Every structure is written in C-alpha cells, then in structure tokens.
Amino acid sequence: MLHLGESTRITLPFYFTTATKKTRYIQANSHKHPRTKPQQKPPHSPKKYYIWQTKRKPNKTMRIHYLQHAAFEGLGAIANWVESGPHTLTSTQLYQNEKLPSIAQIDALIIMGGPMSVNDTQEHPWLQAEINFIAQAIEQNKKVLGICLGSQLIAKALGANIYPNEQQEIGWYPLYITGNGMLNKHFSKIDSPITVLHWHGETFDLPKGATHLAFTHNCQNQAFSYGTNTLALQFHLETTPSSLDSMISNCGNNPRTATTQSDTEIRQQSNQMVQTQKILNQLLTEFFTAH
C-alpha cells in the first residue's frame, strides 16, 4: 500500500512511458514545430464519379416458328426483324397440309393472317389441329403472337367466340390505345391514335383473363394480351409494299363503303408503312426478348 510522503519508484509499462516522453517532447518543443491546421478541401472541389461498365448480354437465341394460311400472306416485315437477330426460323404452310412440329421444338410461335374464317373447320380441317396447337403453346408459356386471323385463332384457343363484325374493316384507319394499353409495356410507347392497315370481316370476344389493349371506331376488340407471353393484334403492322400488292391482288376489289377503302386509296396511303414498321420492330424486340 502506498503512503503519502514515502518515496516509491513505480515501473510503468513500456508503451505508457514512451507515450509520456513523446508528449513531453512535443510540449517542450512546440515553439520549434508549430502545429498546422489540416488542409481543407476547396468549397467547390469537384466530385469524382465512377461508372461501372458491364457487358450487355446478347439477345437470347429463340427458335421461332410461324404458321402461314395462304401463299400471299407471309411474314412481311417480321422476316426482316428475325433475320437481323440471332434467332432461327421455321414454318408450317398449313394451306399445303404440312404437319405441325412438336411444341418442344419451338420457343416462340407467330400466327399469320388469311382469307378464311376460324370457324371454317369443315373446309379447312387443319384449323382445329392448329387451334389445339396454339392452346398448347400458350399453356406451356411459349411466346405467342397472332396477326389478324392469327389473333382470332388465339382468341378461339382461349375459349372466346369468333363472329362477323358489324362491318368489314379494310384500309388505313386510326387505332386507339386503351387505358390498360397505355400501361402495357409493349403498347405504352405507341402514340394514340395511330393509323394502321386493317383487313378483316370478323372479330372476337375478349377471352376471359385477357387485357384489352386497342380498339377502332368500327371494331371494339383490336388487340389483347394474355399473361405476359401472348399477344394478339387484329390489325397489320407487318405490311410491306410487296405484301400489300399481294393482298390487293388476292383480296382486293372490295366495294367502297364507310369502313372499306378502294384499292387505289389503300395504295395512296402506303407511306404509313414507315411508321407501322418502326412500331413493329420495337414491339417485336420488347415482346420476344422480355423475360
């Protein structure tokens, strides 16, 4: 026990005595080495930003298969989009009674238009097999896109009715995007209205569970989506000058009415293809590459 007045030597640890000596030295020699304030950054010193660059994943290669119902209604501008990417393309020419592939052999299905009705199963027996094939593709979450007759076939595969529209709709007429269409990622960037080519006499009820995307003054149901992998368009975005000539040659000479244009009028508005093909390319890219 330590008592006041007694002379006692205490041995401190090395680190304590060293630190104490260093402190005394600094205090004794502070006039020789005045402490300087730490340097401050200028008030408007530029900040450094680092951008991390990552390699963009290439588009997934898809095995795209399309169904064709007439020699004069092929892929049109869709073929150009497919050829510009890494995808493979096969087809079934149903009007030549070609057999449908196995669902396992495809990743995506495109169903084109045609002059027949979905209900013409007596005249075209392959229609029922096609409807079953489309239903199977939808059930297995394949990407499924239908154009004109193709949209009606999708509706039929989903259990909806197909019937004659009150009026034929043939020519370039405005298409309007619905409120739900404005929220759809494939339609939200399309200006409404937009003039597109129509060529149909029938229409469909909206399938149960489908989302209504577009309409015209003459036809309420022009487009719908079903889930995230099925899209049905009753109008034509894929038209090219050559495919338009083929359609007019095989299905033209329609009487001029309030909802049908003459062949001459249709050709005169063919400049609309520039805009419709631009929208088509954007839609195909977003639809087939979305996960």
Short mmCIF file of C-alpha atoms in Angstrom, two decimals:
data_model
loop_
_atom_site.label_atom_id
_atom_site.label_comp_id
_atom_site.label_asym_id
_atom_site.label_seq_id
_atom_site.Cartn_x
_atom_site.Cartn_y
_atom_site.Cartn_z
CA MET A 1 0.00 0.00 0.00
CA LEU A 2 1.33 3.44 -0.96
CA HIS A 3 1.51 6.14 1.82
CA LEU A 4 1.96 9.86 1.27
CA GLY A 5 5.42 11.11 1.98
CA GLU A 6 7.11 7.87 1.12
CA SER A 7 9.49 7.77 -1.83
CA THR A 8 8.35 4.96 -4.06
CA ARG A 9 9.54 4.01 -7.51
CA ILE A 10 6.86 2.74 -9.84
CA THR A 11 7.75 0.91 -13.03
CA LEU A 12 5.29 1.69 -15.82
CA PRO A 13 4.74 -0.38 -18.96
CA PHE A 14 6.95 0.48 -21.94
CA TYR A 15 4.15 1.84 -24.15
CA PHE A 16 2.98 4.20 -21.37
CA THR A 17 6.44 5.68 -20.65
CA THR A 18 7.19 6.02 -24.36
CA ALA A 19 3.95 7.87 -24.99
CA THR A 20 4.57 10.11 -21.97
CA LYS A 21 8.09 11.04 -23.14
CA LYS A 22 6.77 11.79 -26.63
CA THR A 23 4.06 14.05 -25.16
CA ARG A 24 6.60 15.95 -23.01
CA TYR A 25 8.92 16.41 -26.00
CA ILE A 26 6.14 17.88 -28.13
CA GLN A 27 5.07 20.22 -25.32
CA ALA A 28 8.66 21.37 -24.73
CA ASN A 29 9.42 21.95 -28.39
CA SER A 30 6.07 23.24 -29.60
CA HIS A 31 7.67 26.64 -30.43
CA LYS A 32 10.02 24.91 -32.85
CA HIS A 33 7.35 22.87 -34.60
CA PRO A 34 4.11 24.86 -34.59
CA ARG A 35 1.08 22.67 -35.25
CA THR A 36 -0.56 23.39 -38.59
CA LYS A 37 -4.25 23.04 -39.26
CA PRO A 38 -5.22 20.21 -41.55
CA GLN A 39 -5.60 21.29 -45.15
CA GLN A 40 -9.23 21.82 -46.07
CA LYS A 41 -10.81 20.97 -49.42
CA PRO A 42 -11.83 23.92 -51.55
CA PRO A 43 -15.53 24.71 -51.13
CA HIS A 44 -16.37 23.68 -54.69
CA SER A 45 -14.00 20.79 -55.21
CA PRO A 46 -15.29 18.56 -58.00
CA LYS A 47 -16.64 15.20 -57.01
CA LYS A 48 -15.42 12.04 -58.63
CA TYR A 49 -17.94 9.68 -60.13
CA TYR A 50 -17.15 6.17 -61.15
CA ILE A 51 -19.11 4.48 -63.93
CA TRP A 52 -19.15 0.73 -63.87
CA GLN A 53 -19.42 -0.64 -67.35
CA THR A 54 -20.84 -4.09 -67.82
CA LYS A 55 -21.05 -6.13 -70.95
CA ARG A 56 -24.54 -6.17 -72.38
CA LYS A 57 -25.99 -9.64 -72.58
CA PRO A 58 -26.65 -10.68 -76.17
CA ASN A 59 -30.22 -11.34 -77.23
CA LYS A 60 -31.30 -14.86 -76.45
CA THR A 61 -31.42 -17.09 -79.49
CA MET A 62 -35.00 -18.20 -80.00
CA ARG A 63 -36.44 -20.94 -82.18
CA ILE A 64 -39.26 -19.02 -83.83
CA HIS A 65 -41.90 -20.94 -85.76
CA TYR A 66 -44.66 -19.35 -87.83
CA LEU A 67 -47.94 -20.64 -89.22
CA GLN A 68 -48.96 -19.50 -92.70
CA HIS A 69 -52.52 -19.89 -94.03
CA ALA A 70 -52.21 -18.57 -97.58
CA ALA A 71 -49.38 -18.20 -100.09
CA PHE A 72 -49.89 -14.43 -100.30
CA GLU A 73 -49.83 -13.72 -96.53
CA GLY A 74 -46.33 -14.34 -95.25
CA LEU A 75 -44.29 -12.70 -92.53
CA GLY A 76 -43.77 -9.42 -94.38
CA ALA A 77 -41.57 -7.08 -92.34
CA ILE A 78 -41.41 -9.60 -89.48
CA ALA A 79 -38.97 -11.63 -91.61
CA ASN A 80 -36.55 -8.68 -91.68
CA TRP A 81 -36.61 -8.43 -87.89
CA VAL A 82 -35.98 -12.16 -87.43
CA GLU A 83 -33.09 -12.16 -89.93
CA SER A 84 -31.42 -9.22 -88.15
CA GLY A 85 -31.14 -11.17 -84.89
CA PRO A 86 -29.65 -14.43 -83.66
CA HIS A 87 -32.90 -16.37 -83.99
CA THR A 88 -33.72 -19.41 -86.09
CA LEU A 89 -36.89 -19.50 -88.19
CA THR A 90 -39.08 -22.41 -89.31
CA SER A 91 -42.63 -22.57 -90.65
CA THR A 92 -45.66 -24.72 -91.31
CA GLN A 93 -47.51 -23.97 -94.54
CA LEU A 94 -50.94 -25.10 -93.40
CA TYR A 95 -52.60 -24.44 -96.77
CA GLN A 96 -50.25 -27.12 -98.16
CA ASN A 97 -51.26 -29.54 -95.39
CA GLU A 98 -47.82 -29.54 -93.79
CA LYS A 99 -47.59 -31.14 -90.36
CA LEU A 100 -47.21 -29.10 -87.20
CA PRO A 101 -43.98 -29.51 -85.22
CA SER A 102 -43.67 -30.71 -81.65
CA ILE A 103 -44.13 -27.93 -79.09
CA ALA A 104 -40.77 -28.93 -77.60
CA GLN A 105 -39.07 -27.92 -80.86
CA ILE A 106 -40.01 -24.22 -80.62
CA ASP A 107 -39.60 -21.28 -78.25
CA ALA A 108 -41.95 -18.84 -79.96
CA LEU A 109 -44.95 -19.02 -82.28
CA ILE A 110 -46.18 -16.44 -84.80
CA ILE A 111 -49.61 -16.99 -86.40
CA MET A 112 -50.22 -15.04 -89.59
CA GLY A 113 -53.41 -13.88 -91.32
CA GLY A 114 -55.51 -15.49 -94.03
CA PRO A 115 -58.75 -15.13 -96.01
CA MET A 116 -60.62 -17.93 -94.25
CA SER A 117 -62.68 -17.84 -91.05
CA VAL A 118 -61.61 -19.50 -87.82
CA ASN A 119 -64.93 -21.32 -88.00
CA ASP A 120 -64.24 -22.87 -91.43
CA THR A 121 -63.13 -26.18 -89.95
CA GLN A 122 -65.21 -28.19 -92.46
CA GLU A 123 -63.49 -26.57 -95.43
CA HIS A 124 -60.08 -26.49 -93.74
CA PRO A 125 -59.79 -29.47 -91.35
CA TRP A 126 -56.29 -28.41 -90.25
CA LEU A 127 -57.79 -25.38 -88.45
CA GLN A 128 -58.86 -27.43 -85.42
CA ALA A 129 -55.42 -29.01 -85.09
CA GLU A 130 -53.92 -25.53 -85.33
CA ILE A 131 -56.21 -24.20 -82.59
CA ASN A 132 -55.18 -27.08 -80.33
CA PHE A 133 -51.51 -26.42 -81.11
CA ILE A 134 -51.89 -22.72 -80.20
CA ALA A 135 -53.63 -23.62 -76.93
CA GLN A 136 -50.77 -25.98 -76.09
CA ALA A 137 -48.16 -23.30 -76.84
CA ILE A 138 -49.95 -20.80 -74.57
CA GLU A 139 -50.29 -23.39 -71.80
CA GLN A 140 -46.55 -24.10 -71.94
CA ASN A 141 -45.70 -20.38 -71.76
CA LYS A 142 -44.23 -20.11 -75.23
CA LYS A 143 -44.13 -16.63 -76.75
CA VAL A 144 -47.23 -16.46 -78.97
CA LEU A 145 -48.02 -13.61 -81.38
CA GLY A 146 -51.08 -13.53 -83.65
CA ILE A 147 -51.75 -11.21 -86.60
CA CYS A 148 -55.31 -10.65 -87.97
CA LEU A 149 -56.63 -14.21 -88.44
CA GLY A 150 -53.85 -15.23 -86.05
CA SER A 151 -55.33 -13.02 -83.31
CA GLN A 152 -58.74 -14.62 -83.85
CA LEU A 153 -57.20 -18.08 -83.63
CA ILE A 154 -55.58 -17.14 -80.30
CA ALA A 155 -58.94 -15.90 -79.02
CA LYS A 156 -60.56 -19.17 -80.13
CA ALA A 157 -57.83 -21.22 -78.44
CA LEU A 158 -58.59 -19.31 -75.22
CA GLY A 159 -62.30 -20.13 -75.45
CA ALA A 160 -63.69 -16.93 -76.99
CA ASN A 161 -66.26 -16.69 -79.80
CA ILE A 162 -65.37 -15.57 -83.34
CA TYR A 163 -68.12 -13.98 -85.46
CA PRO A 164 -68.70 -11.46 -88.28
CA ASN A 165 -68.09 -7.84 -87.34
CA GLU A 166 -70.97 -5.44 -87.96
CA GLN A 167 -68.98 -4.01 -90.87
CA GLN A 168 -65.93 -5.07 -92.79
CA GLU A 169 -62.86 -3.02 -91.98
CA ILE A 170 -60.48 -2.74 -94.92
CA GLY A 171 -57.96 0.08 -95.32
CA TRP A 172 -55.96 2.54 -93.26
CA TYR A 173 -57.92 3.66 -90.19
CA PRO A 174 -56.98 5.13 -86.78
CA LEU A 175 -56.24 2.71 -83.94
CA TYR A 176 -56.78 3.87 -80.36
CA ILE A 177 -54.89 2.54 -77.33
CA THR A 178 -56.99 1.73 -74.26
CA GLY A 179 -56.17 2.81 -70.71
CA ASN A 180 -54.83 -0.67 -69.99
CA GLY A 181 -52.90 -0.49 -73.25
CA MET A 182 -51.16 2.66 -72.02
CA LEU A 183 -49.94 0.64 -69.05
CA ASN A 184 -48.77 -2.26 -71.20
CA LYS A 185 -45.01 -2.19 -71.83
CA HIS A 186 -45.48 -3.18 -75.48
CA PHE A 187 -48.12 -0.51 -76.22
CA SER A 188 -47.22 2.34 -73.84
CA LYS A 189 -44.78 3.92 -76.32
CA ILE A 190 -47.29 3.96 -79.21
CA ASP A 191 -48.90 7.33 -79.91
CA SER A 192 -52.68 7.15 -79.86
CA PRO A 193 -54.32 7.26 -82.32
CA ILE A 194 -52.06 5.73 -84.94
CA THR A 195 -53.12 4.88 -88.48
CA VAL A 196 -52.67 1.18 -89.29
CA LEU A 197 -53.85 -1.20 -92.00
CA HIS A 198 -56.96 -3.29 -91.34
CA TRP A 199 -58.22 -6.14 -93.48
CA HIS A 200 -60.85 -8.26 -91.73
CA GLY A 201 -64.56 -9.03 -91.77
CA GLU A 202 -64.75 -10.93 -88.47
CA THR A 203 -63.82 -10.18 -84.90
CA PHE A 204 -63.76 -11.87 -81.48
CA ASP A 205 -64.97 -11.58 -77.92
CA LEU A 206 -62.27 -10.75 -75.42
CA PRO A 207 -61.09 -14.03 -73.84
CA LYS A 208 -61.56 -14.47 -70.12
CA GLY A 209 -58.49 -13.21 -68.29
CA ALA A 210 -57.21 -11.20 -71.29
CA THR A 211 -56.31 -7.49 -71.19
CA HIS A 212 -57.94 -5.23 -73.80
CA LEU A 213 -55.25 -3.10 -75.47
CA ALA A 214 -56.70 -1.34 -78.54
CA PHE A 215 -59.88 -0.52 -80.49
CA THR A 216 -61.19 1.36 -83.54
CA HIS A 217 -64.48 3.15 -84.10
CA ASN A 218 -65.68 0.20 -86.18
CA CYS A 219 -64.35 -2.69 -84.10
CA GLN A 220 -64.08 -2.77 -80.31
CA ASN A 221 -61.58 -5.59 -79.84
CA GLN A 222 -58.47 -4.93 -81.91
CA ALA A 223 -55.72 -6.19 -79.62
CA PHE A 224 -55.28 -8.02 -76.34
CA SER A 225 -52.62 -9.65 -74.21
CA TYR A 226 -52.97 -12.80 -72.19
CA GLY A 227 -50.44 -13.09 -69.40
CA THR A 228 -47.01 -11.86 -70.39
CA ASN A 229 -46.29 -14.27 -73.26
CA THR A 230 -49.33 -13.97 -75.55
CA LEU A 231 -50.18 -11.00 -77.78
CA ALA A 232 -52.98 -10.77 -80.35
CA LEU A 233 -53.20 -7.99 -83.00
CA GLN A 234 -56.15 -7.93 -85.40
CA PHE A 235 -54.51 -5.17 -87.50
CA HIS A 236 -51.40 -5.25 -89.69
CA LEU A 237 -48.06 -3.69 -88.71
CA GLU A 238 -46.01 -6.07 -90.85
CA THR A 239 -47.17 -4.81 -94.24
CA THR A 240 -44.53 -4.12 -96.91
CA PRO A 241 -45.10 -2.77 -100.43
CA SER A 242 -44.84 -6.28 -101.90
CA SER A 243 -47.10 -7.91 -99.29
CA LEU A 244 -49.67 -5.14 -99.78
CA ASP A 245 -49.68 -5.77 -103.54
CA SER A 246 -50.23 -9.48 -102.85
CA MET A 247 -53.16 -8.78 -100.53
CA ILE A 248 -54.78 -6.42 -103.01
CA SER A 249 -54.26 -8.87 -105.88
CA ASN A 250 -55.86 -11.75 -103.96
CA CYS A 251 -58.43 -9.98 -101.77
CA GLY A 252 -58.98 -6.61 -103.43
CA ASN A 253 -61.81 -5.07 -105.44
CA ASN A 254 -63.88 -4.58 -102.29
CA PRO A 255 -66.88 -2.23 -102.58
CA ARG A 256 -66.19 1.27 -101.29
CA THR A 257 -68.06 1.89 -98.02
CA ALA A 258 -67.65 3.95 -94.87
CA THR A 259 -65.36 1.27 -93.45
CA THR A 260 -63.63 -0.04 -96.56
CA GLN A 261 -61.28 1.81 -98.86
CA SER A 262 -60.72 1.19 -102.54
CA ASP A 263 -57.52 -0.44 -103.76
CA THR A 264 -56.33 2.93 -105.02
CA GLU A 265 -56.95 4.62 -101.67
CA ILE A 266 -55.10 1.87 -99.84
CA ARG A 267 -52.09 2.24 -102.11
CA GLN A 268 -52.14 6.02 -101.78
CA GLN A 269 -51.65 5.74 -98.02
CA SER A 270 -48.87 3.17 -98.19
CA ASN A 271 -46.47 5.79 -96.77
CA GLN A 272 -47.96 4.83 -93.38
CA MET A 273 -45.79 1.69 -93.55
CA VAL A 274 -42.72 3.65 -92.46
CA GLN A 275 -44.30 4.35 -89.08
CA THR A 276 -46.01 0.98 -88.66
CA GLN A 277 -42.82 -0.95 -89.38
CA LYS A 278 -40.93 1.17 -86.86
CA ILE A 279 -43.53 0.31 -84.22
CA LEU A 280 -43.44 -3.34 -85.29
CA ASN A 281 -39.67 -3.63 -84.80
CA GLN A 282 -39.89 -2.05 -81.37
CA LEU A 283 -42.78 -4.29 -80.36
CA LEU A 284 -41.09 -7.48 -81.59
CA THR A 285 -37.86 -6.66 -79.78
CA GLU A 286 -39.61 -5.95 -76.49
CA PHE A 287 -42.03 -8.86 -76.74
CA PHE A 288 -39.64 -11.64 -77.76
CA THR A 289 -36.69 -10.58 -75.59
CA ALA A 290 -38.67 -9.81 -72.40
CA HIS A 291 -38.39 -12.36 -69.60
#
